[in-house]
CSV table of C-alpha atoms in Angstrom, one decimal:
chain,number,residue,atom,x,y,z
A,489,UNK,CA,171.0,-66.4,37.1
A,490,UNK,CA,170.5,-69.7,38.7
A,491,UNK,CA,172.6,-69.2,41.7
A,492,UNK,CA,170.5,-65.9,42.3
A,493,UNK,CA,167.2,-67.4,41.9
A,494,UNK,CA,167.9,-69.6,44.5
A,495,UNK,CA,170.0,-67.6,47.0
A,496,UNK,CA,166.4,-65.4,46.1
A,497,UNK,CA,164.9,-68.5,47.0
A,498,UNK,CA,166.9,-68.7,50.8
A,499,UNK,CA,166.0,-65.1,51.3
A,500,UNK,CA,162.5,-66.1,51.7
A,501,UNK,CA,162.8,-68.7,53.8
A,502,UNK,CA,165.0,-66.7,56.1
A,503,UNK,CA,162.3,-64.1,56.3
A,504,UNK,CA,159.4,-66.4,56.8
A,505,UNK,CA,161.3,-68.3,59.5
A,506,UNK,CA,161.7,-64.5,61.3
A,507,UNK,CA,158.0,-64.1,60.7
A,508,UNK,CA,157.3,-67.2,62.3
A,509,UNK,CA,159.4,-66.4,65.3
A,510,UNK,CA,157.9,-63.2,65.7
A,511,UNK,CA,154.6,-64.7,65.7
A,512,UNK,CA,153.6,-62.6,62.0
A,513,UNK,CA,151.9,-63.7,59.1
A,514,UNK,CA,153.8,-64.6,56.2
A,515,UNK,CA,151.7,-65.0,53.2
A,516,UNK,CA,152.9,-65.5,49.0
A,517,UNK,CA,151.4,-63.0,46.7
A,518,UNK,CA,153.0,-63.9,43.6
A,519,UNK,CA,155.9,-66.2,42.5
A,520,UNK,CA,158.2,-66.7,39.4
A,521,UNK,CA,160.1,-70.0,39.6
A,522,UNK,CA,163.7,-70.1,38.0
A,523,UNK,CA,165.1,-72.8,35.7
A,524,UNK,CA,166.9,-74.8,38.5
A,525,UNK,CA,164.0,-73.9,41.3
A,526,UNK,CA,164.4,-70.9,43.6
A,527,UNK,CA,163.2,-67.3,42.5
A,528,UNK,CA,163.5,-65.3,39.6
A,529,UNK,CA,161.0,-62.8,40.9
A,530,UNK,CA,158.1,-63.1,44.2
A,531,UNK,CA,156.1,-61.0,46.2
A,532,UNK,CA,155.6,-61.4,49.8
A,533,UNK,CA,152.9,-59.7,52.1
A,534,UNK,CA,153.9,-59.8,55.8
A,535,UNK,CA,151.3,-58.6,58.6
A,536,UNK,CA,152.1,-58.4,62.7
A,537,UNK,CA,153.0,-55.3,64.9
A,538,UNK,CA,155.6,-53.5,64.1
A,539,UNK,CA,156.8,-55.3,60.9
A,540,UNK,CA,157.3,-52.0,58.9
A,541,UNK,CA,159.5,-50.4,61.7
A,542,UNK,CA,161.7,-54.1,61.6
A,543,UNK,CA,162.2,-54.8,58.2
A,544,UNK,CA,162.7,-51.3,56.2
A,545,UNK,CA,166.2,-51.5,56.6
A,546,UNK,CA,166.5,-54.8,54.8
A,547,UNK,CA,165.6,-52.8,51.5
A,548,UNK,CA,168.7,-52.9,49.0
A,549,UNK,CA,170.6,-55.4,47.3
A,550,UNK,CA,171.9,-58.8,49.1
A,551,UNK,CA,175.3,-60.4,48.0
A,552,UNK,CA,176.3,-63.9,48.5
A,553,UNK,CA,179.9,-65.4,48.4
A,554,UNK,CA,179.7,-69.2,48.5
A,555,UNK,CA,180.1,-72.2,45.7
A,556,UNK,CA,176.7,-73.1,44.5
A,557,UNK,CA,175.1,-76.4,44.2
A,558,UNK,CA,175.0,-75.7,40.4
A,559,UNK,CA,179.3,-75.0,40.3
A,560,UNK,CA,180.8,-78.1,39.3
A,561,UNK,CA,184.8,-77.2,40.1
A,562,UNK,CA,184.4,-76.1,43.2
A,563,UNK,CA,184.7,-72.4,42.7
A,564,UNK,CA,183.1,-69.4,44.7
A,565,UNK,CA,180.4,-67.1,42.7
A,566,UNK,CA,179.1,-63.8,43.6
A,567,UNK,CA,175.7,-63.4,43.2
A,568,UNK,CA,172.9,-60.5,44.4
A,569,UNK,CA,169.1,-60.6,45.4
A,570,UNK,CA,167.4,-57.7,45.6
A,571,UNK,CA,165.0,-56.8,48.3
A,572,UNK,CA,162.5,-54.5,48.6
A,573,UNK,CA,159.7,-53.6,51.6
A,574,UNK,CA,156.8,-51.6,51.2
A,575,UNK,CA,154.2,-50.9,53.7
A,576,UNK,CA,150.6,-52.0,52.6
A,577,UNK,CA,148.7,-49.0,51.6
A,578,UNK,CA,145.3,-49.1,52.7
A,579,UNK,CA,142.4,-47.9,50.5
A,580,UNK,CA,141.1,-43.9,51.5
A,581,UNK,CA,137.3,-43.1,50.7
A,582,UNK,CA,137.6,-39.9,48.7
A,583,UNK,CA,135.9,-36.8,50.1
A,584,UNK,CA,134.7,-33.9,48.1
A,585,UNK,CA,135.2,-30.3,50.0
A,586,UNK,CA,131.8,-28.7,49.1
A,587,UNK,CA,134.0,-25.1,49.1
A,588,UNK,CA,135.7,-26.9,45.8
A,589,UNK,CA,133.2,-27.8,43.8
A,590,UNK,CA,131.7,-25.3,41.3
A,591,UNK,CA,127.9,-26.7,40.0
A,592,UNK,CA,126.5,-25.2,36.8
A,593,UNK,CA,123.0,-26.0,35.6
A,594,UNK,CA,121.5,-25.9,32.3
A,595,UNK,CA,118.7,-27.6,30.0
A,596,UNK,CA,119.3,-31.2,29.2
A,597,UNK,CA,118.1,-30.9,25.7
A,598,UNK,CA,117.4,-34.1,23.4
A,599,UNK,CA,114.1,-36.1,23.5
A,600,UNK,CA,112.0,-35.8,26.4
A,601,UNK,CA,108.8,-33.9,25.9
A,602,UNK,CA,108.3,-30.3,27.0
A,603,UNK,CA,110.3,-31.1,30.2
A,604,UNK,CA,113.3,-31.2,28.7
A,605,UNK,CA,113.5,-28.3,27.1
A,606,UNK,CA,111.7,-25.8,30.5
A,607,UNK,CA,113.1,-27.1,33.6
A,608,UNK,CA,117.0,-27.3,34.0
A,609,UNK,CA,117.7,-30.5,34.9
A,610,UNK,CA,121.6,-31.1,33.5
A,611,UNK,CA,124.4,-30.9,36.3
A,612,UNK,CA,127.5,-30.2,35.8
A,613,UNK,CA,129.9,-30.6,38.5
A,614,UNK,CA,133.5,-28.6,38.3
A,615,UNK,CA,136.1,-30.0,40.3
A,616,UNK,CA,138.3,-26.8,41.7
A,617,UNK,CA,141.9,-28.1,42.9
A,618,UNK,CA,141.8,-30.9,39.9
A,619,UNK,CA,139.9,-29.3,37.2
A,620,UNK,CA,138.1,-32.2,36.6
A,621,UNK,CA,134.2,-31.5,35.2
A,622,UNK,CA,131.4,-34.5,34.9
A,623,UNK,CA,128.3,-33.5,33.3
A,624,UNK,CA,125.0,-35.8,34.1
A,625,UNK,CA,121.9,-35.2,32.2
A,626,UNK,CA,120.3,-38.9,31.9
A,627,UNK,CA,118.2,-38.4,35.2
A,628,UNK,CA,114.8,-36.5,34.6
A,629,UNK,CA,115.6,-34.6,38.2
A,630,UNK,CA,118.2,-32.1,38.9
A,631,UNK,CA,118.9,-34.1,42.5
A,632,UNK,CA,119.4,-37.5,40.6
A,633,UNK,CA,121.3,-36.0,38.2
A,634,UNK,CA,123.9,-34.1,40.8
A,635,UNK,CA,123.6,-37.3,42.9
A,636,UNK,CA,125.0,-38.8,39.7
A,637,UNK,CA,127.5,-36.5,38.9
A,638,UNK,CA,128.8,-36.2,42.1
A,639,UNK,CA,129.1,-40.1,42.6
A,640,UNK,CA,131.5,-40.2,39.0
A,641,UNK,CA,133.3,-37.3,40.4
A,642,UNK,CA,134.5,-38.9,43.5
A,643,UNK,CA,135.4,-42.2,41.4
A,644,UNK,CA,137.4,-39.8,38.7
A,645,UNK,CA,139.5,-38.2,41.7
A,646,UNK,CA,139.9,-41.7,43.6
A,647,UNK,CA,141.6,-42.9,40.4
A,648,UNK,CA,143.2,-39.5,40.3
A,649,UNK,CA,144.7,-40.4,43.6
A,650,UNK,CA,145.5,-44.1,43.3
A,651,UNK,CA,147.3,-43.0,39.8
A,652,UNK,CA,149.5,-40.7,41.6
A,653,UNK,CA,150.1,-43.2,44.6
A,654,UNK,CA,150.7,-45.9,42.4
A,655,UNK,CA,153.3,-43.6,40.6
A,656,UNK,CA,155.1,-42.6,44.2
A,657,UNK,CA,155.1,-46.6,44.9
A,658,UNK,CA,156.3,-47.2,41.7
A,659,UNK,CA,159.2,-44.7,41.8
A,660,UNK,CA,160.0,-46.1,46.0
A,661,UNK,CA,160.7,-49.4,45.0
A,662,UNK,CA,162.4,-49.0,42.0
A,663,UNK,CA,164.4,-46.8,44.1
A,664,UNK,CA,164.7,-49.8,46.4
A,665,UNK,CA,166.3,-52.1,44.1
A,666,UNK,CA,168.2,-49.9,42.1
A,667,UNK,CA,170.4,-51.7,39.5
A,668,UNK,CA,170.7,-55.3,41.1
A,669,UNK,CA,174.5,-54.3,41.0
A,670,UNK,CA,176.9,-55.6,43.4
A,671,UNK,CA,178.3,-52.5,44.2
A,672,UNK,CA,174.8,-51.5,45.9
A,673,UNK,CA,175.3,-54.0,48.6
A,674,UNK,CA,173.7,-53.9,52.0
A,675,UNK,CA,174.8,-57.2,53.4
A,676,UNK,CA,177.1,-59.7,52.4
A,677,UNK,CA,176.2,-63.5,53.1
A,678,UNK,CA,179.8,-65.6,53.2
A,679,UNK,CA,179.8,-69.8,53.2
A,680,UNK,CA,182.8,-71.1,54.0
């Protein structure tokens, strides 16, 4: 617990201090303090050329040997930090293929006057490779209504996309950390 937080703790520094050599930017996203100081949990966002390609192999779990400042007797503990490095996604507008859209038009219906119930103003948009369907009728014009439906369509299948992304990031870094476990060592960090 509180030896890990702060050999966590030393993990960052030694990172940011490699960042600063190799001129990168080294920025906290999000930090969880432990009892005795250090980290129980943070998030780190490096930028610089060729960061990615440097630091993917320092994913896993990283195992200190040494007698911590909190041991009273003198003896050695074992203790494990856990590392994981993503690369930043970026954000991807979402374009429509007009081949996979289907459009159907019909009446709008509802209050209106005589317009309403003559000239088929209601869009509705079918989505082909996701199955997703918006329908827009609140517009008086058939144009402002596809306009419309077209505009909630992209936005349905962006958040179609980020979902899924979200769920292939997810999966990565849990994959990443794995149990915490000592047996899933990468590195082993020895004081004498």
């Amino acid at each position: 617990g509180d030896e890990a937080s702060l050999f966590a703790q030393n993990l960052a520094e030694m990172y940011e201090r490699y960042a600063e050599k190799k001129d990168w930017q080294f920025k906290s996203i999000s930090e969880s303090k432990g009892t005795v100081g250090g980290y129980k949990e943070a998030v780190f966002e490096i930028k610089g050329v060729g960061v990615y390609k440097e630091l993917r192999y320092e994913t896993g779990v990283h195992r200190v040997q040494r007698i911590p400042v909190t041991e009273k007797q003198g003896r050695i503990h074992t203790s494990t930090a856990s590392v994981a490095i993503l690369p930043i996604r970026k954000k991807t507008k979402v374009e429509l293929n007009p081949a996979d859209l289907e459009f159907e038009y019909s009446r709008s219906g509802g209050a209106g006057g005589q317009n309403v119930n003559k000239v088929e103003t209601a869009v509705r948009v079918i989505h082909g490779p996701t199955g997703l369907d918006v329908r827009s009728t609140a517009e008086r014009s058939q144009l402002k209504n596809k306009e419309r439906a077209l505009a909630i369509l992209e936005a349905k299948v962006g958040a179609l996309k980020e979902e899924k992304e979200a769920k292939k990031l997810s999966s990565e870094r849990k994959g990443q950390i794995g149990t915490g476990d000592r047996s899933e060592k990468i590195r082993t960090y020895n004081f004498p």
